[in-house]
C-alpha positions as protocol buffer text, in pm:
chain_id: "A"
residue {
  index: 1
  type: UNK
  ca { x: -1875 y: -4321 z: 2324 }
}
residue {
  index: 2
  type: UNK
  ca { x: -1602 y: -4140 z: 2518 }
}
residue {
  index: 3
  type: UNK
  ca { x: -1335 y: -4304 z: 2299 }
}
residue {
  index: 4
  type: UNK
  ca { x: -1507 y: -4177 z: 1982 }
}
residue {
  index: 5
  type: UNK
  ca { x: -1518 y: -3824 z: 2121 }
}
residue {
  index: 6
  type: UNK
  ca { x: -1150 y: -3849 z: 2212 }
}
residue {
  index: 7
  type: UNK
  ca { x: -1063 y: -3961 z: 1856 }
}
residue {
  index: 8
  type: UNK
  ca { x: -1262 y: -3673 z: 1705 }
}
residue {
  index: 9
  type: UNK
  ca { x: -1090 y: -3431 z: 1943 }
}
residue {
  index: 10
  type: UNK
  ca { x: -746 y: -3564 z: 1847 }
}
residue {
  index: 11
  type: UNK
  ca { x: -835 y: -3535 z: 1478 }
}
residue {
  index: 12
  type: UNK
  ca { x: -945 y: -3172 z: 1525 }
}
residue {
  index: 13
  type: UNK
  ca { x: -622 y: -3085 z: 1709 }
}
residue {
  index: 14
  type: UNK
  ca { x: -412 y: -3241 z: 1432 }
}
residue {
  index: 15
  type: UNK
  ca { x: -614 y: -3063 z: 1161 }
}
residue {
  index: 16
  type: UNK
  ca { x: -574 y: -2729 z: 1339 }
}
residue {
  index: 17
  type: UNK
  ca { x: -197 y: -2787 z: 1364 }
}
residue {
  index: 18
  type: UNK
  ca { x: -175 y: -2860 z: 990 }
}
residue {
  index: 19
  type: UNK
  ca { x: -371 y: -2544 z: 906 }
}
residue {
  index: 20
  type: UNK
  ca { x: -160 y: -2334 z: 1144 }
}
residue {
  index: 21
  type: UNK
  ca { x: 163 y: -2470 z: 994 }
}
residue {
  index: 22
  type: UNK
  ca { x: 31 y: -2387 z: 646 }
}
residue {
  index: 23
  type: UNK
  ca { x: -41 y: -2028 z: 750 }
}
residue {
  index: 24
  type: UNK
  ca { x: 303 y: -1997 z: 908 }
}
residue {
  index: 25
  type: UNK
  ca { x: 468 y: -2122 z: 589 }
}
residue {
  index: 26
  type: UNK
  ca { x: 271 y: -1878 z: 374 }
}
residue {
  index: 27
  type: UNK
  ca { x: 355 y: -1594 z: 613 }
}
residue {
  index: 28
  type: UNK
  ca { x: 725 y: -1678 z: 604 }
}
residue {
  index: 29
  type: UNK
  ca { x: 723 y: -1689 z: 222 }
}
residue {
  index: 30
  type: UNK
  ca { x: 547 y: -1352 z: 205 }
}
residue {
  index: 31
  type: UNK
  ca { x: 796 y: -1205 z: 451 }
}
residue {
  index: 32
  type: UNK
  ca { x: 1091 y: -1330 z: 246 }
}
residue {
  index: 33
  type: UNK
  ca { x: 935 y: -1194 z: -74 }
}
residue {
  index: 34
  type: UNK
  ca { x: 896 y: -850 z: 89 }
}
residue {
  index: 35
  type: UNK
  ca { x: 1260 y: -856 z: 204 }
}
residue {
  index: 36
  type: UNK
  ca { x: 1381 y: -942 z: -146 }
}
residue {
  index: 37
  type: UNK
  ca { x: 1161 y: -671 z: -296 }
}
residue {
  index: 38
  type: UNK
  ca { x: 1297 y: -412 z: -50 }
}
residue {
  index: 39
  type: UNK
  ca { x: 1657 y: -502 z: -137 }
}
residue {
  index: 40
  type: UNK
  ca { x: 1583 y: -470 z: -508 }
}
residue {
  index: 41
  type: UNK
  ca { x: 1409 y: -136 z: -457 }
}
residue {
  index: 42
  type: UNK
  ca { x: 1705 y: 11 z: -268 }
}
residue {
  index: 43
  type: UNK
  ca { x: 1941 y: -95 z: -542 }
}
residue {
  index: 44
  type: UNK
  ca { x: 1735 y: 48 z: -829 }
}
residue {
  index: 45
  type: UNK
  ca { x: 1617 y: 387 z: -702 }
}
residue {
  index: 46
  type: UNK
  ca { x: 1691 y: 686 z: -924 }
}
residue {
  index: 47
  type: UNK
  ca { x: 1758 y: 1025 z: -761 }
}
residue {
  index: 48
  type: UNK
  ca { x: 1396 y: 1127 z: -829 }
}
residue {
  index: 49
  type: UNK
  ca { x: 1259 y: 808 z: -676 }
}
residue {
  index: 50
  type: UNK
  ca { x: 1491 y: 841 z: -378 }
}
residue {
  index: 51
  type: UNK
  ca { x: 1374 y: 1197 z: -310 }
}
residue {
  index: 52
  type: UNK
  ca { x: 1011 y: 1110 z: -392 }
}
residue {
  index: 53
  type: UNK
  ca { x: 946 y: 738 z: -340 }
}
residue {
  index: 54
  type: UNK
  ca { x: 643 y: 569 z: -493 }
}
residue {
  index: 55
  type: UNK
  ca { x: 348 y: 512 z: -261 }
}
residue {
  index: 56
  type: UNK
  ca { x: 389 y: 134 z: -285 }
}
residue {
  index: 57
  type: UNK
  ca { x: 759 y: 167 z: -196 }
}
residue {
  index: 58
  type: UNK
  ca { x: 674 y: 377 z: 109 }
}
residue {
  index: 59
  type: UNK
  ca { x: 421 y: 118 z: 224 }
}
residue {
  index: 60
  type: UNK
  ca { x: 663 y: -169 z: 163 }
}
residue {
  index: 61
  type: UNK
  ca { x: 939 y: 4 z: 356 }
}
residue {
  index: 62
  type: UNK
  ca { x: 700 y: 63 z: 644 }
}
residue {
  index: 63
  type: UNK
  ca { x: 610 y: -307 z: 640 }
}
residue {
  index: 64
  type: UNK
  ca { x: 251 y: -246 z: 529 }
}
residue {
  index: 65
  type: UNK
  ca { x: 232 y: -405 z: 185 }
}
residue {
  index: 66
  type: UNK
  ca { x: -110 y: -535 z: 294 }
}
residue {
  index: 67
  type: UNK
  ca { x: -253 y: -183 z: 245 }
}
residue {
  index: 68
  type: UNK
  ca { x: -181 y: -176 z: -129 }
}
residue {
  index: 69
  type: UNK
  ca { x: -478 y: -401 z: -222 }
}
residue {
  index: 70
  type: UNK
  ca { x: -699 y: -189 z: 9 }
}
residue {
  index: 71
  type: UNK
  ca { x: -638 y: 117 z: -211 }
}
residue {
  index: 72
  type: UNK
  ca { x: -729 y: -80 z: -522 }
}
residue {
  index: 73
  type: UNK
  ca { x: -1040 y: -236 z: -370 }
}
residue {
  index: 74
  type: UNK
  ca { x: -1162 y: 103 z: -247 }
}
residue {
  index: 75
  type: UNK
  ca { x: -1129 y: 249 z: -597 }
}
residue {
  index: 76
  type: UNK
  ca { x: -1344 y: -37 z: -728 }
}
residue {
  index: 77
  type: UNK
  ca { x: -1606 y: -44 z: -450 }
}
residue {
  index: 78
  type: UNK
  ca { x: -1621 y: 322 z: -331 }
}
residue {
  index: 79
  type: UNK
  ca { x: -1699 y: 195 z: 20 }
}
residue {
  index: 80
  type: UNK
  ca { x: -1677 y: 486 z: 269 }
}
residue {
  index: 81
  type: UNK
  ca { x: -1587 y: 253 z: 557 }
}
residue {
  index: 82
  type: UNK
  ca { x: -1290 y: 127 z: 357 }
}
residue {
  index: 83
  type: UNK
  ca { x: -1177 y: 486 z: 297 }
}
residue {
  index: 84
  type: UNK
  ca { x: -1193 y: 558 z: 670 }
}
residue {
  index: 85
  type: UNK
  ca { x: -989 y: 245 z: 739 }
}
residue {
  index: 86
  type: UNK
  ca { x: -726 y: 351 z: 486 }
}
residue {
  index: 87
  type: UNK
  ca { x: -710 y: 699 z: 641 }
}
residue {
  index: 88
  type: UNK
  ca { x: -672 y: 555 z: 991 }
}
residue {
  index: 89
  type: UNK
  ca { x: -401 y: 309 z: 886 }
}
residue {
  index: 90
  type: UNK
  ca { x: -203 y: 579 z: 703 }
}
residue {
  index: 91
  type: UNK
  ca { x: -242 y: 817 z: 995 }
}
residue {
  index: 92
  type: UNK
  ca { x: -110 y: 551 z: 1234 }
}
residue {
  index: 93
  type: UNK
  ca { x: 196 y: 520 z: 1009 }
}
residue {
  index: 94
  type: UNK
  ca { x: 246 y: 897 z: 1001 }
}
residue {
  index: 95
  type: UNK
  ca { x: 157 y: 910 z: 631 }
}
residue {
  index: 96
  type: UNK
  ca { x: -121 y: 1168 z: 644 }
}
residue {
  index: 97
  type: UNK
  ca { x: 18 y: 1341 z: 333 }
}
residue {
  index: 98
  type: UNK
  ca { x: -52 y: 1026 z: 129 }
}
residue {
  index: 99
  type: UNK
  ca { x: -398 y: 1002 z: 284 }
}
residue {
  index: 100
  type: UNK
  ca { x: -482 y: 1362 z: 185 }
}
residue {
  index: 101
  type: UNK
  ca { x: -363 y: 1305 z: -172 }
}
residue {
  index: 102
  type: UNK
  ca { x: -561 y: 980 z: -204 }
}
residue {
  index: 103
  type: UNK
  ca { x: -881 y: 1138 z: -69 }
}
residue {
  index: 104
  type: UNK
  ca { x: -844 y: 1435 z: -307 }
}
residue {
  index: 105
  type: UNK
  ca { x: -783 y: 1191 z: -593 }
}
residue {
  index: 106
  type: UNK
  ca { x: -1096 y: 996 z: -502 }
}
residue {
  index: 107
  type: UNK
  ca { x: -1301 y: 1319 z: -495 }
}
residue {
  index: 108
  type: UNK
  ca { x: -1205 y: 1394 z: -857 }
}
residue {
  index: 109
  type: UNK
  ca { x: -1219 y: 1030 z: -977 }
}
residue {
  index: 110
  type: UNK
  ca { x: -837 y: 1012 z: -997 }
}
residue {
  index: 111
  type: UNK
  ca { x: -821 y: 1263 z: -1284 }
}
residue {
  index: 112
  type: UNK
  ca { x: -504 y: 1472 z: -1301 }
}
residue {
  index: 113
  type: UNK
  ca { x: -571 y: 1842 z: -1248 }
}
residue {
  index: 114
  type: UNK
  ca { x: -282 y: 1941 z: -1475 }
}
residue {
  index: 115
  type: UNK
  ca { x: -307 y: 1712 z: -1780 }
}
residue {
  index: 116
  type: UNK
  ca { x: -673 y: 1601 z: -1740 }
}
residue {
  index: 117
  type: UNK
  ca { x: -598 y: 1230 z: -1782 }
}
residue {
  index: 118
  type: UNK
  ca { x: -704 y: 956 z: -1544 }
}
residue {
  index: 119
  type: UNK
  ca { x: -443 y: 810 z: -1311 }
}
residue {
  index: 120
  type: UNK
  ca { x: -431 y: 437 z: -1383 }
}
residue {
  index: 121
  type: UNK
  ca { x: -204 y: 319 z: -1099 }
}
residue {
  index: 122
  type: UNK
  ca { x: -166 y: 412 z: -735 }
}
residue {
  index: 123
  type: UNK
  ca { x: 202 y: 491 z: -791 }
}
residue {
  index: 124
  type: UNK
  ca { x: 111 y: 761 z: -1046 }
}
residue {
  index: 125
  type: UNK
  ca { x: -53 y: 965 z: -769 }
}
residue {
  index: 126
  type: UNK
  ca { x: 160 y: 1251 z: -640 }
}
residue {
  index: 127
  type: UNK
  ca { x: 148 y: 1319 z: -265 }
}
residue {
  index: 128
  type: UNK
  ca { x: 334 y: 1651 z: -247 }
}
residue {
  index: 129
  type: UNK
  ca { x: 192 y: 1944 z: -46 }
}
residue {
  index: 130
  type: UNK
  ca { x: 9 y: 2068 z: -356 }
}
residue {
  index: 131
  type: UNK
  ca { x: -171 y: 1731 z: -393 }
}
residue {
  index: 132
  type: UNK
  ca { x: -379 y: 1809 z: -85 }
}
residue {
  index: 133
  type: UNK
  ca { x: -565 y: 2066 z: -298 }
}
residue {
  index: 134
  type: UNK
  ca { x: -517 y: 1935 z: -655 }
}
residue {
  index: 135
  type: UNK
  ca { x: -485 y: 1572 z: -763 }
}
residue {
  index: 136
  type: UNK
  ca { x: -209 y: 1519 z: -1020 }
}
residue {
  index: 137
  type: UNK
  ca { x: 36 y: 1271 z: -1169 }
}
residue {
  index: 138
  type: UNK
  ca { x: 387 y: 1245 z: -1029 }
}
residue {
  index: 139
  type: UNK
  ca { x: 520 y: 1336 z: -1374 }
}
residue {
  index: 140
  type: UNK
  ca { x: 304 y: 1654 z: -1383 }
}
residue {
  index: 141
  type: UNK
  ca { x: 425 y: 1779 z: -1045 }
}
residue {
  index: 142
  type: UNK
  ca { x: 645 y: 2086 z: -1056 }
}
residue {
  index: 143
  type: UNK
  ca { x: 727 y: 2065 z: -683 }
}
residue {
  index: 144
  type: UNK
  ca { x: 854 y: 1706 z: -697 }
}
residue {
  index: 145
  type: UNK
  ca { x: 1043 y: 1756 z: -1021 }
}
residue {
  index: 146
  type: UNK
  ca { x: 1223 y: 2059 z: -876 }
}
residue {
  index: 147
  type: UNK
  ca { x: 1310 y: 1863 z: -562 }
}
residue {
  index: 148
  type: UNK
  ca { x: 1447 y: 1575 z: -767 }
}
residue {
  index: 149
  type: UNK
  ca { x: 1660 y: 1805 z: -983 }
}
residue {
  index: 150
  type: UNK
  ca { x: 1810 y: 1971 z: -676 }
}
residue {
  index: 151
  type: UNK
  ca { x: 1871 y: 1644 z: -492 }
}
residue {
  index: 152
  type: UNK
  ca { x: 2236 y: 1534 z: -482 }
}
């Protein structure tokens, strides 16, 4: 009886090691993919994007690509707890300005205040100081466009 328990215990230890190694391999692949994506982003940024990076780029550069699906899932589920979690995570990263813009966008169902069309992607959302009061597209933002034109 003791030998059977020992064999089961050994099997469980080996199975746990295989699972852990699988998770480590997946984590390493995801880390490498993020590094490659960051290198490509740095090489391809226009002056406007450099002065006003996309929300997903900001999250990737801060090492928090895992938050991107959270934004999408909140927009689908409208779960208030998820919104609080997003706010807390962004606040911890010092990205309160993005949090304010996202919350304002959620309040108006992600409809642009300036052109009255729905924002389809997270990266279309502007997070300038004006976005705290009025949700709008990046392309409709007069503040960001002026900053990008004056950036050298």
